């Protein structure tokens, strides 16, 4: 007996839902694992925590990097301001920033669900799969539960686009105001949100030029007022730290590698998203989602070529692709198109019937393309059944692998040995005589020491010709730092050269899959001391 198409559709959709829910469960496990870890997991989290601590003291983190503690932040304030009240009750800790990021990713998924339901003719099942597809992305999985502001930026961007897509055509003043507010929030969470603002106002101008110009004026005045206040309050350091210092090397191999990986992982959603854009371009009106996708994909891939960029720069375009593909699937299942007369109704009915099989198979294929999971312990039998083995670590599988430059080497789960390693580094810092210079701020915060410098930011300022570093180098040459902790050598070359002259490696501690170099001052009469460049 042949099963009816509707029954096959339900079975396949159930299988796709189960596959994407499994991906979500792995995401939950990953988030819970990170919430309990008290040190940096992704490089730079500790400096975001330090920014939050400064805001909790009503201090701005845009300081003079030429004088002790040589600290400046490249990021706008909103995410850290949101986390600052937690410091008052819990002190410096990673869990609340990671929790905010994780909840932000869930809110983005909820906005995607709402958008597909509203603009995809109410197909809730497709809307659910679209939301789960966003959370299943390897790129979203990476950045979601970290103490980083990027996830919250994407949340504000997604909320802004979904609100404006509904409010602007209806001339709903309240909705438009809320959408513009979300755009401002996104921009003051991270500068990359400028791409979404460009897309939103370009689309509004195409629809209603006069109203778009008025909205742009409100947006510009509000954004400029905050910008001017921050610049005055920091004596110009806001401009220097967040705009001038946002200069990095261009790495074309990284950009192309990440772009290819983006297509490889998300191609089964990118193709239907592109088809909907083509349909809107020739047979309907361009939606905000289409303009947003084009801007975020094009400009995001260009921005991903910078040193320090990574797979997270594509997350905004993934949110847009999930909405567009969800709407496309909903409409093709409902046979809801405005098509030329040459395309007969019978043809479209056949396509709609075939889509009952094709659509859930595409979601199943996407779940497999984005698969990531532990392969040991309780997951071992399932990993064996799926035919996957640990590839980024012996106990973790990631379909993207770690072979592409810029794709973060994270995502696996941490164990007791990683925490013990962090505790050992902290113990060494506590025992050190003098301040600490560390490439990750979390150790200094845990030890109750000053956070000195922000290596990536100092490097950016050095590249922009705005960091001399004389005082910092003088302190290094004088052996004033009781201990130096390196992992990736992000400091500007003159600082690294000074470290090599005056300090030697005494310990190597392995944590989170990386080797942390612990350096102490050389004995002044020890000519045989090893340098950073050749220490073992």
Coordinates of C-alpha atoms in Angstrom, one line a residue:
X1 CA 0.0 0.0 0.0
X2 CA 1.4 3.4 -1.0
X3 CA 1.4 6.1 1.6
X4 CA -0.3 9.3 0.6
X5 CA 2.0 12.3 0.0
X6 CA 0.7 14.1 3.1
X7 CA 1.7 11.2 5.3
X8 CA 5.1 11.0 3.7
X9 CA 5.5 14.8 4.2
X10 CA 4.6 14.4 7.9
X11 CA 7.1 11.6 8.4
X12 CA 9.9 13.4 6.7
X13 CA 9.1 16.7 8.5
X14 CA 9.1 14.8 11.8
X15 CA 12.5 13.3 10.9
X16 CA 13.9 16.8 10.0
X17 CA 12.5 18.2 13.2
X18 CA 14.2 15.5 15.2
X19 CA 17.5 16.0 13.5
X20 CA 17.5 19.7 14.1
X21 CA 16.3 19.3 17.7
X22 CA 19.3 17.0 18.2
X23 CA 21.5 19.8 17.0
X24 CA 19.8 22.1 19.5
X25 CA 20.3 19.6 22.3
X26 CA 24.1 19.6 21.5
X27 CA 23.9 23.4 21.6
X28 CA 22.3 23.3 25.0
X29 CA 25.0 21.0 26.3
X30 CA 27.7 23.2 24.9
X31 CA 26.2 26.3 26.5
X32 CA 25.8 24.6 29.9
X33 CA 29.4 23.4 29.7
X34 CA 30.7 26.9 29.1
X35 CA 28.5 28.6 31.7
X36 CA 30.3 26.6 34.4
X37 CA 33.9 27.4 33.1
X38 CA 35.5 30.3 35.0
X39 CA 38.2 31.2 32.4
X40 CA 38.5 32.4 28.8
X41 CA 37.3 29.9 26.3
X42 CA 37.5 32.1 23.2
X43 CA 40.4 34.6 23.2
X44 CA 39.2 38.0 24.2
X45 CA 36.3 37.0 26.5
X46 CA 38.2 38.2 29.5
X47 CA 38.6 41.7 28.1
X48 CA 34.9 41.9 27.4
X49 CA 34.4 40.9 31.1
X50 CA 36.8 43.6 32.1
X51 CA 34.9 46.1 30.1
X52 CA 31.8 45.0 32.0
X53 CA 33.5 45.4 35.3
X54 CA 34.6 49.0 34.4
X55 CA 31.0 49.9 33.4
X56 CA 29.8 48.5 36.7
X57 CA 32.1 51.1 38.3
X58 CA 30.7 53.8 36.0
X59 CA 34.0 54.0 34.2
X60 CA 34.4 54.0 30.4
X61 CA 36.9 51.5 29.0
X62 CA 38.3 53.8 26.4
X63 CA 41.5 54.8 28.2
X64 CA 44.9 56.2 27.2
X65 CA 46.9 53.2 26.1
X66 CA 50.2 55.0 26.5
X67 CA 50.0 55.0 30.3
X68 CA 49.5 52.3 32.8
X69 CA 47.4 50.1 32.7
X70 CA 47.6 50.6 28.9
X71 CA 44.0 49.5 28.4
X72 CA 41.5 50.4 25.7
X73 CA 38.5 48.7 24.3
X74 CA 37.5 48.5 20.6
X75 CA 33.9 47.7 21.3
X76 CA 30.8 49.9 21.8
X77 CA 29.2 49.8 25.2
X78 CA 25.7 48.4 25.1
X79 CA 26.3 44.6 25.6
X80 CA 28.7 45.3 28.5
X81 CA 26.2 47.8 30.1
X82 CA 23.5 45.1 29.9
X83 CA 25.8 42.8 31.8
X84 CA 27.2 45.4 34.3
X85 CA 24.4 44.9 37.0
X86 CA 25.4 41.3 37.4
X87 CA 28.9 42.4 38.6
X88 CA 27.2 44.2 41.5
X89 CA 25.8 41.0 42.8
X90 CA 28.1 38.3 41.6
X91 CA 31.5 40.0 41.0
X92 CA 33.5 39.3 37.8
X93 CA 32.3 36.1 36.3
X94 CA 31.9 34.7 32.8
X95 CA 28.5 32.9 33.2
X96 CA 26.2 35.9 33.0
X97 CA 27.8 37.3 29.8
X98 CA 27.7 33.9 28.2
X99 CA 24.1 33.4 29.4
X100 CA 23.1 36.8 27.8
X101 CA 24.7 35.7 24.5
X102 CA 23.0 32.4 24.5
X103 CA 19.6 33.9 25.3
X104 CA 20.2 36.4 22.5
X105 CA 20.7 33.6 20.1
X106 CA 17.3 32.1 21.2
X107 CA 15.6 35.5 20.8
X108 CA 17.0 35.7 17.3
X109 CA 15.6 32.2 16.5
X110 CA 12.2 33.3 18.0
X111 CA 12.3 36.4 15.7
X112 CA 13.0 34.2 12.7
X113 CA 10.1 31.9 13.7
X114 CA 7.8 34.9 14.0
X115 CA 8.9 36.4 10.6
X116 CA 8.4 33.1 8.7
X117 CA 5.0 32.6 10.4
X118 CA 3.9 36.2 9.6
X119 CA 5.3 36.5 6.1
X120 CA 5.2 32.8 5.1
X121 CA 1.4 32.3 5.2
X122 CA 1.3 31.0 8.8
X123 CA 3.2 27.7 8.2
X124 CA 4.3 27.1 11.8
X125 CA 6.2 23.9 11.1
X126 CA 8.4 25.5 8.5
X127 CA 8.8 28.5 10.8
X128 CA 10.0 26.1 13.6
X129 CA 12.5 24.4 11.3
X130 CA 13.8 27.8 10.1
X131 CA 14.4 28.9 13.7
X132 CA 16.1 25.5 14.5
X133 CA 18.2 25.8 11.4
X134 CA 19.6 29.1 12.6
X135 CA 20.6 27.5 15.9
X136 CA 22.0 24.5 14.1
X137 CA 24.5 26.6 12.1
X138 CA 28.1 25.8 13.1
X139 CA 28.8 29.6 13.0
X140 CA 25.9 30.4 15.4
X141 CA 26.9 27.4 17.6
X142 CA 30.4 28.8 17.9
X143 CA 29.6 32.3 19.0
X144 CA 26.2 31.9 20.7
X145 CA 27.2 31.1 24.3
X146 CA 30.4 33.1 24.5
X147 CA 31.0 36.3 26.5
X148 CA 31.1 38.2 23.2
X149 CA 28.9 41.1 22.0
X150 CA 28.5 39.7 18.5
X151 CA 25.5 37.5 19.2
X152 CA 23.6 40.3 20.9
X153 CA 24.3 42.5 17.9
X154 CA 22.7 39.9 15.6
X155 CA 19.7 39.8 17.9
X156 CA 19.1 43.5 17.7
X157 CA 19.6 43.4 13.9
X158 CA 17.1 40.6 13.5
X159 CA 14.6 42.2 15.7
X160 CA 15.0 45.5 13.8
X161 CA 14.5 43.9 10.4
X162 CA 11.5 41.8 11.4
X163 CA 9.8 44.8 13.1
X164 CA 10.5 47.2 10.2
X165 CA 9.5 44.7 7.6
X166 CA 6.0 44.7 9.1
X167 CA 5.7 48.2 10.3
X168 CA 7.2 50.4 7.5
X169 CA 4.8 49.3 4.7
X170 CA 1.8 49.8 7.0
X171 CA 3.2 53.2 8.1
X172 CA 3.0 52.2 11.8
X173 CA 4.8 55.0 13.6
X174 CA 5.3 53.0 16.8
X175 CA 6.7 50.0 15.0
X176 CA 9.0 52.1 12.9
X177 CA 10.3 53.9 16.0
X178 CA 10.9 50.5 17.7
X179 CA 12.7 49.2 14.6
X180 CA 15.0 52.3 14.5
X181 CA 15.7 51.9 18.2
X182 CA 16.8 48.3 17.6
X183 CA 19.1 49.5 14.8
X184 CA 20.7 52.0 17.2
X185 CA 21.1 49.3 19.8
X186 CA 22.7 47.0 17.3
X187 CA 25.2 49.7 16.3
X188 CA 26.1 50.4 19.8
X189 CA 26.6 46.7 20.5
X190 CA 29.1 46.3 17.6
X191 CA 30.1 48.4 14.7
X192 CA 29.4 45.7 12.1
X193 CA 25.7 46.4 12.5
X194 CA 26.2 49.3 10.1
X195 CA 25.6 46.9 7.3
X196 CA 22.1 46.1 8.5
X197 CA 21.4 49.8 8.9
X198 CA 22.5 50.4 5.3
X199 CA 20.2 47.6 4.1
X200 CA 17.2 48.8 6.1
X201 CA 17.4 52.4 4.9
X202 CA 18.1 51.4 1.3
X203 CA 15.0 49.2 1.4
X204 CA 12.9 52.0 3.0
X205 CA 14.1 54.4 0.4
X206 CA 13.0 52.1 -2.4
X207 CA 9.5 51.8 -0.8
X208 CA 8.8 55.3 0.5
X209 CA 11.6 57.8 -0.1
X210 CA 10.2 60.7 1.9
X211 CA 9.4 58.7 4.9
X212 CA 12.8 56.9 4.7
X213 CA 14.6 60.2 4.7
X214 CA 12.7 61.3 7.8
X215 CA 13.5 58.0 9.5
X216 CA 17.2 58.3 8.5
X217 CA 17.3 61.8 10.1
X218 CA 15.9 60.5 13.4
X219 CA 18.4 57.6 13.3
X220 CA 21.4 59.8 12.5
X221 CA 20.6 62.4 15.1
X222 CA 20.1 59.9 17.9
X223 CA 23.1 57.9 16.9
X224 CA 25.3 61.0 16.6
X225 CA 24.2 62.3 20.0
X226 CA 25.4 59.1 21.7
X227 CA 28.6 59.1 19.6
X228 CA 29.4 62.8 20.5
X229 CA 28.7 62.2 24.2
X230 CA 31.0 59.2 24.3
X231 CA 33.8 61.1 22.4
X232 CA 33.6 64.1 24.8
X233 CA 33.4 61.9 27.9
X234 CA 36.6 60.0 26.9
X235 CA 38.5 63.1 25.6
X236 CA 38.6 61.7 22.1
X237 CA 39.6 58.1 23.0
X238 CA 36.2 56.8 21.9
X239 CA 37.0 57.8 18.3
X240 CA 40.5 56.6 18.5
X241 CA 39.7 53.2 20.1
X242 CA 36.5 52.2 18.2
X243 CA 37.0 53.9 14.8
X244 CA 40.7 54.6 14.1
X245 CA 42.0 51.4 15.7
X246 CA 39.5 49.3 13.8
X247 CA 42.3 48.7 11.2
X248 CA 43.7 45.2 10.5
X249 CA 45.6 43.3 7.9
X250 CA 43.7 41.9 4.9
X251 CA 43.9 38.1 4.6
X252 CA 42.3 37.1 1.3
X253 CA 42.8 33.3 1.9
X254 CA 40.8 33.6 5.1
X255 CA 38.0 35.5 3.4
X256 CA 37.7 33.0 0.5
X257 CA 38.0 30.0 2.9
X258 CA 35.2 31.3 5.1
X259 CA 33.0 32.2 2.1
X260 CA 33.4 28.7 0.7
X261 CA 32.7 27.1 4.1
X262 CA 29.6 29.3 4.5
X263 CA 28.2 28.0 1.2
X264 CA 29.3 24.4 2.0
X265 CA 27.5 24.4 5.4
X266 CA 24.4 26.5 4.5
X267 CA 24.0 25.9 0.8
X268 CA 20.7 24.0 1.1
X269 CA 19.2 27.1 2.6
X270 CA 21.1 29.7 0.6
X271 CA 19.8 28.3 -2.7
X272 CA 16.0 28.7 -1.8
X273 CA 16.9 32.1 -0.3
X274 CA 18.4 33.2 -3.6
X275 CA 15.5 31.8 -5.6
X276 CA 13.1 33.9 -3.5
X277 CA 15.2 37.0 -4.1
X278 CA 15.2 36.4 -7.8
X279 CA 11.4 35.9 -7.7
X280 CA 10.9 39.2 -5.8
X281 CA 13.3 41.0 -8.1
X282 CA 11.4 40.1 -11.3
X283 CA 7.9 39.2 -10.3
X284 CA 7.1 40.9 -7.0
X285 CA 8.5 43.6 -4.7
X286 CA 11.9 43.2 -3.0
X287 CA 11.4 42.5 0.7
X288 CA 13.6 43.9 3.4
X289 CA 14.8 40.3 4.1
X290 CA 16.2 40.1 0.6
X291 CA 18.0 43.4 0.7
X292 CA 19.3 42.5 4.2
X293 CA 20.6 39.2 3.0
X294 CA 22.5 40.7 0.0
X295 CA 24.0 43.5 2.1
X296 CA 25.0 41.3 5.0
X297 CA 26.4 38.5 2.8
X298 CA 28.4 40.7 0.5
X299 CA 29.7 43.2 3.1
X300 CA 30.1 40.5 5.8
X301 CA 32.3 38.4 3.5
X302 CA 34.4 41.4 2.7
X303 CA 34.8 42.3 6.4
X304 CA 35.7 38.7 7.1
X305 CA 39.0 39.2 5.3
X306 CA 40.3 41.3 8.1
X307 CA 42.8 39.9 10.7
X308 CA 40.8 39.1 13.8
X309 CA 37.6 38.4 11.9
X310 CA 36.0 35.0 11.7
X311 CA 33.0 32.9 11.0
X312 CA 30.9 35.0 13.3
X313 CA 30.9 37.7 10.6
X314 CA 28.5 35.6 8.5
X315 CA 25.9 35.0 11.3
X316 CA 23.7 38.0 10.3
X317 CA 23.5 36.6 6.7
X318 CA 22.5 33.2 8.1
X319 CA 19.6 34.8 10.0
X320 CA 18.5 36.4 6.8
X321 CA 18.9 33.2 4.9
X322 CA 16.8 31.2 7.4
X323 CA 13.9 33.7 7.1
X324 CA 14.1 33.8 3.2
X325 CA 14.3 30.1 2.8
X326 CA 11.5 29.6 5.3
X327 CA 9.2 32.0 3.4
X328 CA 10.2 30.3 0.1
X329 CA 9.4 26.8 1.4
X330 CA 6.1 28.0 3.0
X331 CA 5.0 29.6 -0.3
X332 CA 6.0 26.7 -2.5
X333 CA 4.1 24.3 -0.3
X334 CA 1.0 26.6 -0.4
X335 CA 1.5 27.3 -4.2
X336 CA 1.2 31.0 -3.4
X337 CA 2.9 32.8 -6.3
X338 CA 2.3 35.6 -8.7
X339 CA 3.5 34.0 -11.9
X340 CA 3.2 34.8 -15.7
X341 CA 0.3 33.1 -17.5
X342 CA 2.8 31.0 -19.5
X343 CA 3.4 29.0 -16.3
X344 CA 0.3 26.9 -16.0
X345 CA -1.5 26.1 -12.7
X346 CA -1.0 22.4 -13.3
X347 CA 2.8 22.8 -13.4
X348 CA 2.8 24.7 -10.1
X349 CA 0.5 22.1 -8.5
X350 CA 3.0 19.4 -9.5
X351 CA 5.9 21.5 -8.0
X352 CA 3.9 22.0 -4.8
X353 CA 3.3 18.3 -4.6
X354 CA 7.0 17.5 -5.2
X355 CA 8.0 20.0 -2.5
X356 CA 6.2 17.9 0.1
X357 CA 9.1 15.5 -0.3
X358 CA 11.9 17.9 -1.3
X359 CA 11.5 20.5 1.5
X360 CA 11.9 18.2 4.5
X361 CA 14.7 16.4 2.7
X362 CA 16.5 19.7 2.3
X363 CA 16.2 20.4 6.0
X364 CA 17.4 16.8 6.7
X365 CA 20.4 17.4 4.5
X366 CA 21.1 20.8 6.2
X367 CA 21.0 19.1 9.6
X368 CA 23.7 16.6 8.4
X369 CA 25.7 19.4 6.7
X370 CA 25.9 21.3 10.0
X371 CA 26.4 18.3 12.3
X372 CA 28.6 18.8 15.3
X373 CA 28.6 16.5 18.4
X374 CA 30.7 14.8 21.1
X375 CA 31.8 11.3 20.0
X376 CA 32.7 9.9 23.4
X377 CA 30.8 8.9 26.5
X378 CA 27.0 8.8 26.2
X379 CA 27.3 10.0 22.6
X380 CA 29.6 7.2 21.5
X381 CA 26.8 4.8 20.3
X382 CA 25.1 7.5 18.3
X383 CA 28.3 8.7 16.8
X384 CA 29.1 5.1 15.7
X385 CA 25.6 4.8 14.2
X386 CA 26.0 8.0 12.3
X387 CA 29.5 6.9 11.2
X388 CA 31.3 10.0 12.6
X389 CA 34.5 10.1 14.5
X390 CA 36.2 12.9 16.4
X391 CA 38.0 15.1 13.8
X392 CA 38.7 18.4 15.6
X393 CA 39.5 16.6 18.8
X394 CA 39.5 12.9 19.6
X395 CA 36.2 13.3 21.4
X396 CA 34.4 15.9 19.2
X397 CA 33.1 16.0 15.6
X398 CA 32.6 19.2 13.7
X399 CA 31.4 19.0 10.0
X400 CA 33.3 22.2 9.2
X401 CA 36.6 20.9 10.6
X402 CA 39.3 23.4 11.7
X403 CA 41.1 23.7 8.4
X404 CA 39.8 27.1 7.3
X405 CA 41.6 30.2 8.6
X406 CA 39.3 32.4 10.7
X407 CA 37.0 29.5 11.6
X408 CA 37.3 29.5 15.4
X409 CA 39.0 26.5 17.0
X410 CA 36.3 26.1 19.6
X411 CA 33.0 24.2 20.0
X412 CA 34.2 21.2 21.9
X413 CA 33.4 20.6 25.5
X414 CA 35.7 21.4 28.4
X415 CA 36.7 19.0 31.2
X416 CA 38.1 19.1 34.7
X417 CA 41.7 19.2 33.4
X418 CA 41.0 22.5 31.6
X419 CA 39.7 24.0 34.8
X420 CA 42.7 22.7 36.7
X421 CA 45.0 24.2 34.1
X422 CA 43.3 27.6 34.6
X423 CA 43.6 27.3 38.3
X424 CA 47.3 26.6 38.0
X425 CA 47.9 29.7 35.8
X426 CA 45.9 31.8 38.3
X427 CA 48.0 30.3 41.2
X428 CA 51.2 31.3 39.5
X429 CA 49.9 34.9 39.0
X430 CA 48.8 35.2 42.6
X431 CA 52.4 34.1 43.7
X432 CA 54.1 36.5 41.3
X433 CA 55.9 39.6 42.6
X434 CA 54.6 42.6 40.7
X435 CA 51.8 43.2 38.1
X436 CA 50.9 40.7 35.4
X437 CA 50.8 41.1 31.7
X438 CA 48.5 38.5 30.2
X439 CA 47.0 37.9 26.8
X440 CA 43.8 36.8 28.5
X441 CA 42.4 39.0 31.2
X442 CA 40.4 36.3 33.0
X443 CA 43.5 35.0 34.9
X444 CA 44.3 38.5 36.3
X445 CA 40.7 39.1 37.3
X446 CA 40.6 35.7 39.1
X447 CA 43.8 36.6 40.9
X448 CA 42.6 40.0 41.9
X449 CA 45.3 41.7 39.8
X450 CA 45.1 44.7 37.5
X451 CA 44.2 44.0 33.9
X452 CA 47.1 45.4 32.0
X453 CA 46.8 46.1 28.3
X454 CA 44.6 44.5 25.6
X455 CA 47.0 42.9 23.1
X456 CA 44.7 42.9 20.1
X457 CA 43.8 46.5 20.6
X458 CA 47.4 47.6 21.1
X459 CA 48.2 45.8 17.9
X460 CA 45.5 47.6 16.1
X461 CA 46.6 51.0 17.4
X462 CA 50.2 50.1 16.4
X463 CA 49.1 49.3 12.9
X464 CA 47.3 52.6 12.7
X465 CA 50.4 54.4 13.9
X466 CA 48.7 55.5 17.1
X467 CA 50.6 53.4 19.7
X468 CA 54.1 54.2 20.8
X469 CA 54.3 51.9 23.8
X470 CA 57.4 53.5 25.4
X471 CA 56.2 53.2 29.0
X472 CA 55.0 49.6 28.5
X473 CA 58.3 48.6 26.9
X474 CA 60.2 50.4 29.6
X475 CA 58.3 48.4 32.3
X476 CA 59.1 45.2 30.4
X477 CA 62.7 46.0 30.0
X478 CA 62.9 46.8 33.7
X479 CA 61.4 43.4 34.6
X480 CA 58.6 45.1 36.5
X481 CA 56.0 42.5 35.5
X482 CA 56.2 39.5 37.9
X483 CA 54.8 37.2 35.2
X484 CA 53.7 37.3 31.6
X485 CA 51.2 34.9 30.0
X486 CA 51.2 34.5 26.3
X487 CA 49.1 32.3 24.0
X488 CA 48.9 33.8 20.5
X489 CA 51.5 36.6 20.5
X490 CA 48.9 39.3 19.7
X491 CA 51.0 42.2 21.1
X492 CA 52.6 44.6 18.7
X493 CA 56.1 43.5 17.5
X494 CA 58.0 46.1 19.6
X495 CA 56.3 44.7 22.7
X496 CA 57.0 41.1 21.8
X497 CA 60.7 42.0 21.1
X498 CA 60.9 43.6 24.5
X499 CA 59.4 40.5 26.1
X500 CA 61.9 38.3 24.3
X501 CA 64.8 40.4 25.5
X502 CA 63.9 40.4 29.2
X503 CA 61.7 37.4 29.9
X504 CA 62.1 33.6 29.6
X505 CA 59.6 30.8 29.4
X506 CA 59.4 28.8 32.6
X507 CA 56.2 26.8 32.2
X508 CA 53.9 25.6 29.4
X509 CA 50.3 24.9 30.6
X510 CA 47.8 23.3 28.2
X511 CA 44.2 24.5 28.5
X512 CA 41.3 24.5 26.1
X513 CA 43.4 22.9 23.4
X514 CA 46.1 25.7 23.5
X515 CA 49.5 26.0 25.0
X516 CA 49.9 28.9 27.5
X517 CA 53.4 30.2 27.8
X518 CA 54.3 31.4 31.4
X519 CA 57.3 33.7 31.4
X520 CA 59.3 35.2 34.3
X521 CA 62.1 37.9 34.2
X522 CA 65.5 36.6 33.1
X523 CA 68.3 36.8 35.6
X524 CA 70.3 39.8 34.5
X525 CA 73.6 37.8 34.5
X526 CA 72.1 34.8 32.7
X527 CA 73.2 35.1 29.1
X528 CA 71.9 31.6 28.2
X529 CA 68.2 32.4 29.0
X530 CA 65.8 31.4 26.3
X531 CA 63.8 33.9 24.3
X532 CA 60.1 33.8 23.5
X533 CA 60.8 32.9 19.9
X534 CA 62.7 29.7 20.5
X535 CA 61.5 28.6 24.0
X536 CA 60.3 25.1 24.3

